[in-house]
CSV table of C-alpha atoms in Angstrom, one decimal:
chain,number,residue,atom,x,y,z
A,1,MET,CA,-7.5,8.8,-68.5
A,2,ILE,CA,-6.2,6.0,-71.0
A,3,GLU,CA,-3.4,3.6,-69.7
A,4,CYS,CA,-0.9,2.7,-72.4
A,5,TRP,CA,1.4,0.9,-72.5
A,6,ARG,CA,4.9,1.9,-75.0
A,7,TRP,CA,5.9,-0.6,-77.7
A,8,TYR,CA,8.7,-0.5,-79.8
A,9,GLY,CA,7.4,-3.9,-82.7
A,10,GLU,CA,9.9,-5.8,-83.3
A,11,TYR,CA,12.9,-3.9,-81.8
A,12,ASP,CA,11.0,-4.5,-78.6
A,13,LEU,CA,11.7,-8.1,-76.4
A,14,ILE,CA,8.3,-7.2,-74.5
A,15,SER,CA,5.8,-9.1,-75.6
A,16,LEU,CA,1.8,-7.8,-76.1
A,17,SER,CA,1.0,-10.1,-74.3
A,18,GLU,CA,3.3,-10.0,-71.2
A,19,ILE,CA,2.0,-6.3,-72.2
A,20,ALA,CA,-2.1,-7.1,-71.7
A,21,GLN,CA,-0.9,-8.5,-68.3
A,22,THR,CA,-0.2,-4.6,-66.9
A,23,GLY,CA,-3.8,-4.1,-67.3
A,24,ALA,CA,-3.1,-1.2,-70.1
A,25,ARG,CA,-5.7,-1.0,-73.5
A,26,GLY,CA,-3.4,1.5,-75.2
A,27,ILE,CA,-0.3,1.1,-77.2
A,28,VAL,CA,2.2,4.0,-78.2
A,29,SER,CA,4.1,3.4,-80.8
A,30,ALA,CA,5.7,3.6,-84.5
A,31,LEU,CA,6.4,2.2,-87.1
A,32,HIS,CA,9.8,2.6,-86.8
A,33,ASN,CA,11.6,0.4,-89.2
A,34,ILE,CA,10.4,3.0,-91.7
A,35,PRO,CA,13.7,5.8,-92.5
A,36,TYR,CA,12.9,9.5,-92.0
A,37,GLY,CA,11.5,11.9,-94.1
A,38,GLU,CA,9.7,8.8,-95.7
A,39,VAL,CA,6.0,8.2,-95.8
A,40,TRP,CA,4.4,6.3,-93.8
A,41,PRO,CA,2.2,3.3,-96.3
A,42,ASN,CA,-0.8,2.8,-95.6
A,43,ASP,CA,-0.3,-1.2,-96.0
A,44,GLN,CA,1.6,-0.9,-93.3
A,45,ILE,CA,-0.2,1.0,-91.0
A,46,GLN,CA,-2.9,-1.3,-91.3
A,47,ALA,CA,-1.1,-3.9,-90.2
A,48,ARG,CA,0.3,-3.3,-87.4
A,49,ASN,CA,-2.7,-1.7,-86.3
A,50,ASP,CA,-4.7,-5.1,-87.4
A,51,GLN,CA,-1.8,-6.3,-85.2
A,52,PHE,CA,-3.3,-4.0,-82.1
A,53,LYS,CA,-6.6,-4.8,-82.3
A,54,SER,CA,-6.7,-8.6,-82.6
A,55,ALA,CA,-4.2,-8.7,-78.6
A,56,GLY,CA,-7.0,-6.7,-77.2
A,57,PHE,CA,-5.7,-2.9,-77.5
A,58,HIS,CA,-5.9,-0.4,-79.1
A,59,TRP,CA,-2.9,1.9,-81.6
A,60,ALA,CA,-3.7,5.1,-78.9
A,61,VAL,CA,-1.0,7.5,-79.7
A,62,VAL,CA,1.5,7.4,-83.1
A,63,GLU,CA,5.4,7.6,-80.9
A,64,SER,CA,7.2,9.5,-82.9
A,65,LEU,CA,6.3,10.5,-86.4
A,66,PRO,CA,9.9,11.7,-86.6
A,67,VAL,CA,11.2,15.2,-88.0
A,68,HIS,CA,13.6,15.0,-90.2
A,69,GLU,CA,17.0,16.8,-89.7
A,70,ARG,CA,16.9,18.3,-92.7
A,71,ILE,CA,14.0,19.9,-91.4
A,72,LYS,CA,15.4,21.3,-87.7
A,73,ARG,CA,18.5,22.5,-89.9
A,74,GLY,CA,16.3,24.2,-92.6
A,75,ASP,CA,18.8,23.0,-94.9
A,76,GLY,CA,17.5,22.8,-98.6
A,77,ASP,CA,14.6,22.6,-100.2
A,78,LEU,CA,12.5,20.7,-97.9
A,79,SER,CA,8.6,20.4,-99.8
A,80,THR,CA,9.0,16.7,-100.4
A,81,LEU,CA,10.2,16.5,-96.5
A,82,PHE,CA,6.7,18.0,-95.5
A,83,SER,CA,4.4,16.7,-98.4
A,84,ASN,CA,5.9,12.9,-96.9
A,85,TYR,CA,5.7,14.3,-93.5
A,86,ARG,CA,1.8,15.4,-94.5
A,87,GLN,CA,1.0,12.4,-96.2
A,88,SER,CA,2.2,10.2,-93.1
A,89,ILE,CA,-0.8,12.6,-91.4
A,90,VAL,CA,-3.5,12.2,-93.6
A,91,ASN,CA,-2.1,8.0,-94.1
A,92,LEU,CA,-2.2,7.5,-89.4
A,93,ALA,CA,-5.9,9.6,-89.6
A,94,ASP,CA,-8.1,7.3,-92.0
A,95,HIS,CA,-6.3,4.2,-90.3
A,96,GLY,CA,-7.6,6.2,-87.1
A,97,VAL,CA,-4.7,6.8,-85.5
A,98,LYS,CA,-5.0,10.5,-84.4
A,99,THR,CA,-2.7,11.7,-81.1
A,100,ILE,CA,0.9,12.5,-82.3
A,101,CYS,CA,3.6,13.0,-80.4
A,102,TYR,CA,7.0,14.0,-82.2
A,103,ASN,CA,10.1,16.1,-80.9
A,104,PHE,CA,11.9,18.5,-82.4
A,105,MET,CA,15.7,18.5,-80.3
A,106,PRO,CA,18.4,18.5,-82.5
A,107,LEU,CA,20.0,15.1,-82.9
A,108,LEU,CA,19.4,13.9,-80.0
A,109,ASP,CA,16.1,12.0,-79.3
A,110,TRP,CA,17.0,11.6,-75.0
A,111,THR,CA,20.6,12.7,-73.4
A,112,ARG,CA,21.6,9.8,-70.9
A,113,THR,CA,25.3,9.5,-69.0
A,114,ASP,CA,24.6,6.3,-67.3
A,115,LEU,CA,21.8,3.4,-67.8
A,116,THR,CA,22.3,1.0,-65.1
A,117,ALA,CA,22.8,2.9,-62.2
A,118,PRO,CA,22.4,1.6,-58.7
A,119,VAL,CA,18.7,2.7,-57.4
A,120,LEU,CA,18.6,1.7,-52.8
A,121,GLY,CA,17.2,-1.2,-52.1
A,122,GLY,CA,18.3,-2.6,-55.4
A,123,GLY,CA,17.7,-2.2,-59.2
A,124,THR,CA,19.0,0.4,-61.3
A,125,CYS,CA,18.0,3.6,-64.0
A,126,LEU,CA,19.3,6.2,-66.0
A,127,ARG,CA,20.9,8.6,-64.5
A,128,PHE,CA,22.4,12.6,-66.2
A,129,ASP,CA,25.4,12.9,-64.4
A,130,ALA,CA,26.9,16.5,-65.8
A,131,VAL,CA,30.4,15.9,-64.4
A,132,LYS,CA,31.1,12.8,-66.8
A,133,MET,CA,29.3,15.0,-69.9
A,134,ALA,CA,31.5,17.6,-68.8
A,135,ALA,CA,34.5,15.1,-69.2
A,136,PHE,CA,32.6,13.5,-73.1
A,137,GLU,CA,32.3,16.9,-74.4
A,138,ILE,CA,35.2,18.6,-73.2
A,139,HIS,CA,37.8,16.0,-73.4
A,140,MET,CA,35.9,13.4,-75.7
A,141,LEU,CA,35.0,15.1,-78.0
A,142,ALA,CA,37.1,18.5,-77.7
A,143,ARG,CA,33.7,20.7,-78.3
A,144,LYS,CA,35.4,24.2,-78.7
A,145,ASN,CA,34.2,26.6,-75.6
A,146,ALA,CA,32.0,22.8,-73.8
A,147,GLU,CA,33.4,24.7,-70.8
A,148,ALA,CA,31.3,27.8,-70.5
A,149,ASP,CA,27.9,25.8,-70.3
A,150,TYR,CA,29.1,23.7,-66.5
A,151,ASP,CA,29.7,25.6,-63.4
A,152,GLU,CA,33.8,25.7,-62.3
A,153,SER,CA,33.3,23.5,-60.6
A,154,VAL,CA,31.7,20.3,-62.8
A,155,VAL,CA,34.4,21.4,-65.0
A,156,ILE,CA,37.3,20.7,-62.7
A,157,ALA,CA,35.9,17.0,-61.6
A,158,ALA,CA,34.8,17.0,-65.3
A,159,LYS,CA,39.4,16.5,-65.7
A,160,HIS,CA,39.4,14.7,-62.4
A,161,TRP,CA,37.4,12.3,-64.2
A,162,PHE,CA,39.2,11.6,-67.7
A,163,ASP,CA,42.1,12.2,-65.8
A,164,ARG,CA,40.6,8.6,-64.3
A,165,SER,CA,39.2,7.3,-66.2
A,166,SER,CA,40.0,3.5,-68.8
A,167,GLN,CA,38.6,3.1,-72.5
A,168,SER,CA,36.0,1.2,-71.5
A,169,ASP,CA,34.8,3.4,-69.2
A,170,GLN,CA,34.7,6.0,-71.5
A,171,ASP,CA,33.5,3.1,-74.0
A,172,GLU,CA,30.8,2.7,-71.7
A,173,LEU,CA,29.9,6.9,-71.5
A,174,LEU,CA,29.6,6.6,-75.1
A,175,ASP,CA,27.5,4.6,-75.9
A,176,ALA,CA,25.6,5.4,-73.3
A,177,ILE,CA,25.0,9.0,-75.1
A,178,MET,CA,24.7,7.5,-78.1
A,179,ALA,CA,21.4,5.6,-76.0
A,180,GLY,CA,19.0,8.6,-77.3
A,181,MET,CA,19.8,8.9,-81.0
A,182,PRO,CA,16.9,8.4,-83.2
A,183,GLY,CA,15.9,5.7,-85.4
A,184,ALA,CA,16.9,2.1,-84.8
A,185,PHE,CA,20.3,2.3,-86.4
A,186,ASP,CA,22.4,5.6,-86.5
A,187,ARG,CA,24.7,5.3,-84.1
A,188,TYR,CA,28.1,7.3,-84.3
A,189,ASP,CA,32.1,7.2,-82.8
A,190,VAL,CA,33.0,10.5,-81.4
A,191,ALA,CA,34.2,12.2,-85.1
A,192,GLY,CA,30.9,10.6,-86.3
A,193,LEU,CA,29.3,12.9,-83.8
A,194,ASN,CA,31.8,16.6,-84.7
A,195,ASP,CA,30.8,15.6,-88.7
A,196,ALA,CA,27.0,15.0,-87.6
A,197,LEU,CA,27.3,18.3,-84.7
A,198,ALA,CA,29.5,20.5,-87.8
A,199,GLN,CA,25.8,20.4,-89.8
A,200,TYR,CA,24.0,22.6,-86.9
A,201,GLN,CA,26.9,25.6,-86.8
A,202,GLY,CA,25.0,28.4,-86.8
A,203,ILE,CA,21.8,27.3,-86.0
A,204,ASP,CA,21.2,29.0,-82.1
A,205,ARG,CA,18.2,29.2,-80.6
A,206,ASN,CA,16.3,32.0,-82.9
A,207,VAL,CA,17.2,30.5,-85.5
A,208,LEU,CA,15.1,26.8,-84.6
A,209,ARG,CA,12.4,28.7,-83.4
A,210,GLN,CA,12.0,30.0,-87.1
A,211,ASN,CA,12.8,26.1,-88.4
A,212,TYR,CA,10.2,24.7,-85.6
A,213,LYS,CA,7.3,27.0,-86.4
A,214,ARG,CA,7.8,27.0,-90.7
A,215,PHE,CA,7.4,22.6,-90.3
A,216,LEU,CA,4.1,24.1,-87.7
A,217,ASP,CA,3.1,26.1,-90.7
A,218,GLU,CA,3.9,23.3,-92.8
A,219,VAL,CA,1.7,20.1,-91.0
A,220,VAL,CA,-0.9,22.0,-87.9
A,221,PRO,CA,-3.1,22.9,-90.4
A,222,THR,CA,-2.9,19.1,-92.4
A,223,ALA,CA,-3.5,17.4,-89.3
A,224,ALA,CA,-7.2,20.2,-87.7
A,225,GLU,CA,-8.4,18.9,-91.2
A,226,ASN,CA,-8.0,15.5,-90.5
A,227,GLY,CA,-8.8,15.5,-86.3
A,228,VAL,CA,-5.4,14.9,-85.6
A,229,LYS,CA,-3.2,16.3,-82.7
A,230,LEU,CA,0.0,17.3,-82.7
A,231,CYS,CA,1.7,16.5,-79.5
A,232,VAL,CA,4.9,17.8,-79.2
A,233,HIS,CA,8.0,16.8,-76.7
A,234,PRO,CA,9.4,18.5,-74.2
A,235,ASP,CA,13.9,17.9,-74.2
A,236,ASP,CA,15.1,15.6,-72.5
A,237,PRO,CA,16.8,16.5,-70.4
A,238,PRO,CA,15.8,20.3,-70.7
A,239,ARG,CA,19.0,21.9,-71.5
A,240,ASP,CA,21.0,22.6,-74.3
A,241,ILE,CA,23.5,20.0,-75.2
A,242,LEU,CA,26.4,19.0,-77.2
A,243,GLY,CA,26.2,23.3,-77.6
A,244,LEU,CA,23.0,22.4,-79.5
A,245,PRO,CA,20.1,25.4,-78.7
A,246,ARG,CA,16.7,23.1,-77.2
A,247,ILE,CA,13.5,25.2,-77.1
A,248,VAL,CA,10.8,22.9,-75.6
A,249,SER,CA,12.1,22.7,-71.7
A,250,THR,CA,10.4,25.6,-69.9
A,251,ALA,CA,6.7,27.7,-69.4
A,252,GLU,CA,8.1,30.2,-71.8
A,253,ASP,CA,8.7,28.2,-74.4
A,254,LEU,CA,5.2,25.4,-74.6
A,255,GLU,CA,3.9,29.3,-74.6
A,256,TRP,CA,5.8,30.8,-77.9
A,257,ILE,CA,4.9,27.2,-79.4
A,258,MET,CA,1.1,27.6,-79.2
A,259,LYS,CA,1.1,30.6,-80.0
A,260,ALA,CA,3.6,30.2,-83.2
A,261,HIS,CA,0.6,28.3,-84.4
A,262,ASP,CA,-2.7,29.1,-82.4
A,263,ASN,CA,-4.8,25.8,-82.9
A,264,PRO,CA,-5.8,23.1,-81.2
A,265,ALA,CA,-4.3,20.0,-83.2
A,266,ASN,CA,-0.9,22.2,-81.8
A,267,GLY,CA,-0.4,20.7,-78.6
A,268,VAL,CA,2.1,18.9,-76.1
A,269,THR,CA,2.7,15.5,-74.9
A,270,LEU,CA,2.7,17.1,-71.3
A,271,CYS,CA,6.6,15.3,-69.9
A,272,SER,CA,6.7,15.4,-66.1
A,273,GLY,CA,10.8,14.3,-66.3
A,274,SER,CA,11.7,15.9,-69.2
A,275,LEU,CA,10.3,18.8,-67.6
A,276,GLY,CA,10.9,17.9,-64.2
A,277,ALA,CA,15.4,18.0,-64.7
A,278,ASN,CA,15.0,21.6,-64.5
A,279,PRO,CA,14.7,22.4,-60.9
A,280,GLN,CA,13.0,25.5,-62.0
A,281,ASN,CA,10.5,24.0,-64.0
A,282,ASN,CA,6.7,24.5,-61.5
A,283,ILE,CA,5.4,20.4,-63.2
A,284,PRO,CA,1.2,21.1,-61.7
A,285,LYS,CA,1.9,25.3,-62.6
A,286,ILE,CA,2.8,24.1,-66.1
A,287,ALA,CA,0.4,21.9,-67.1
A,288,ALA,CA,-2.3,24.0,-65.4
A,289,ASN,CA,-1.2,27.0,-68.1
A,290,VAL,CA,-1.3,24.5,-71.3
A,291,ALA,CA,-4.2,22.2,-69.9
A,292,ASP,CA,-6.1,22.5,-72.9
A,293,ARG,CA,-3.6,22.0,-75.0
A,294,ILE,CA,-2.0,19.0,-73.7
A,295,HIS,CA,-3.0,15.8,-76.3
A,296,PHE,CA,-0.8,12.9,-74.1
A,297,ALA,CA,0.8,13.0,-71.1
A,298,HIS,CA,4.3,10.5,-70.1
A,299,LEU,CA,4.5,9.5,-65.9
A,300,ARG,CA,7.8,9.6,-64.6
A,301,ASN,CA,9.9,12.1,-62.0
A,302,VAL,CA,13.5,12.9,-61.8
A,303,ARG,CA,15.2,13.7,-58.5
A,304,SER,CA,18.0,16.3,-59.4
A,305,GLU,CA,21.0,17.5,-57.5
A,306,PRO,CA,22.3,21.0,-57.2
A,307,ASN,CA,25.5,20.6,-60.4
A,308,GLY,CA,22.8,19.6,-63.0
A,309,SER,CA,23.1,16.1,-62.9
A,310,PHE,CA,19.9,14.1,-62.2
A,311,GLU,CA,18.8,10.2,-61.9
A,312,GLU,CA,14.8,8.3,-63.0
A,313,ALA,CA,13.0,8.3,-59.0
A,314,PRO,CA,10.3,6.2,-58.5
A,315,HIS,CA,7.1,7.7,-60.5
A,316,LEU,CA,5.3,9.0,-57.2
A,317,ASP,CA,8.7,10.5,-55.3
A,318,GLY,CA,11.5,12.8,-57.4
A,319,ASP,CA,11.1,16.7,-57.3
A,320,THR,CA,8.0,16.7,-59.5
A,321,ASP,CA,4.5,16.5,-57.2
A,322,MET,CA,2.8,13.7,-59.5
A,323,ILE,CA,-0.8,14.1,-57.3
A,324,ALA,CA,-0.9,17.7,-58.1
A,325,LEU,CA,-0.1,17.0,-61.5
A,326,ILE,CA,-2.2,14.5,-62.5
A,327,LYS,CA,-5.3,16.4,-60.2
A,328,VAL,CA,-4.4,19.1,-63.2
A,329,LEU,CA,-4.8,16.8,-65.5
A,330,LEU,CA,-7.8,14.9,-64.0
A,331,ASP,CA,-9.2,18.6,-64.1
A,332,GLU,CA,-9.0,19.4,-67.2
A,333,GLN,CA,-10.3,16.3,-68.5
A,334,SER,CA,-13.9,16.6,-66.0
A,335,ARG,CA,-13.7,20.3,-68.2
A,336,ARG,CA,-13.7,18.8,-71.9
A,337,ARG,CA,-16.9,16.4,-70.5
A,338,GLU,CA,-18.9,19.0,-69.5
A,339,MET,CA,-18.0,21.0,-73.2
A,340,GLY,CA,-19.5,17.1,-74.8
A,341,ARG,CA,-16.5,16.2,-76.4
A,342,SER,CA,-16.0,12.6,-77.4
A,343,ASP,CA,-11.8,12.7,-77.0
A,344,TYR,CA,-11.8,14.4,-73.5
A,345,GLN,CA,-9.9,11.6,-72.1
A,346,ILE,CA,-6.2,12.0,-71.9
A,347,PRO,CA,-3.7,9.2,-73.6
A,348,PHE,CA,-0.9,8.7,-70.7
A,349,ARG,CA,1.8,6.1,-70.5
A,350,PRO,CA,4.2,5.0,-67.1
A,351,ASP,CA,7.0,6.2,-69.0
A,352,HIS,CA,10.3,5.1,-68.1
A,353,GLY,CA,10.7,2.8,-65.0
A,354,HIS,CA,13.7,1.5,-62.7
A,355,HIS,CA,14.7,-1.9,-63.7
A,356,ILE,CA,14.1,-4.3,-60.7
A,357,LEU,CA,13.3,-8.1,-59.5
A,358,SER,CA,13.3,-9.9,-62.5
A,359,ASP,CA,13.9,-7.1,-65.5
A,360,ALA,CA,17.5,-8.2,-64.1
A,361,ASP,CA,16.8,-10.6,-66.3
A,362,ARG,CA,16.0,-9.7,-69.6
A,363,GLU,CA,17.3,-7.4,-71.9
A,364,TYR,CA,15.1,-4.1,-72.8
A,365,ILE,CA,15.3,-1.2,-74.5
A,366,PRO,CA,17.1,1.2,-72.1
A,367,GLY,CA,14.7,3.1,-69.7
A,368,TYR,CA,11.7,0.2,-71.0
A,369,PRO,CA,12.3,-2.6,-68.1
A,370,LEU,CA,8.8,-3.8,-67.5
A,371,VAL,CA,8.1,-5.3,-63.7
A,372,GLY,CA,9.6,-1.3,-63.5
A,373,ARG,CA,7.1,0.1,-65.5
A,374,LEU,CA,4.8,-2.0,-64.4
A,375,ARG,CA,5.2,-0.4,-60.4
A,376,GLY,CA,5.1,2.8,-62.3
A,377,LEU,CA,0.9,1.6,-64.1
A,378,ALA,CA,-0.4,0.6,-61.0
A,379,GLU,CA,1.2,3.8,-58.8
A,380,LEU,CA,-0.2,5.7,-60.3
A,381,ARG,CA,-3.3,3.7,-61.0
A,382,GLY,CA,-3.7,3.8,-58.3
A,383,VAL,CA,-3.6,7.4,-58.3
A,384,MET,CA,-6.4,8.7,-60.4
A,385,ARG,CA,-8.6,5.9,-58.8
A,386,ALA,CA,-8.3,7.9,-55.2
A,387,LEU,CA,-8.5,11.8,-56.7
A,388,SER,CA,-11.2,10.1,-58.6
A,389,HIS,CA,-13.4,9.3,-55.2
A,390,VAL,CA,-12.8,12.9,-53.7
């Protein structure tokens, strides 16, 4: 498999020279300065590509080419947005960048309630606490009928947390949730978030699926014509959030997506952590079911709790059998190689990581420290080497 590392360009405090020391040679990145919905220009793609090549890397995967919120909502005349997305695909392909990760999560890219939850042995991790999320939705956001989305015990505990919380506690919770907003600039206060959520009124699971199918029908043919592999990222977490529907959360969802536009260019980013946050998801089995459409993999682990909470676990621990999952991916690579495909290798990256050791002395994008991800990459690399010699 192709060892990769996610890099946030000018917004990342980790340098390419530091990444080179991890052993990864593929970069997963994007043009984070381009506003959503605009064409990614050739000159900026070329400049970023040249930057990677001069540092000894290749641009293995775009993560992400964002889908505009209006497309997700099916809002108004979308012809320009679809045209711009198709042109960006073409421009990337012209520069040899032919794997594109994206998501179709309404409003939030990912959701956590704690960015520095303590872990056993020292260090911190990302955490989703169902009680805090319920407190946010029910008491801070005052979302109508939010109680119905949580077990009664969680609702009771959420009221207790809120009653005891200080303004600082509530501000910290809002900041953690807003860290999952896409892009570099958009963040909301409670009133602004309510306004943004109001734009999704009337959009349920079925409507969102219809809008997603329209997106696939508009862009997959262009990807296929240009040899580009599109790969949707699963919902994180795999459950409805803030009253917004999620449609990339289960094995059934992935099966629907593959059939919605049945073309090899319409594929999956197999994120073991996002899917793994639902205890009902058997990740190795899901991977086997969609193996021929896995164009990219995020390998991380989570440890779930009965009330719906979960936190990031070490890469080889947690709820997902990572060794079994990697075997599925390696078997799929072998199948592709035997078919004679030159692009048989699956790019992957160690996703997230604990903030450990010298990570504590630096600022990082939440979940993307240097040492914690290096530990994960080394562990995953060891598993792959061992399985390759069996």
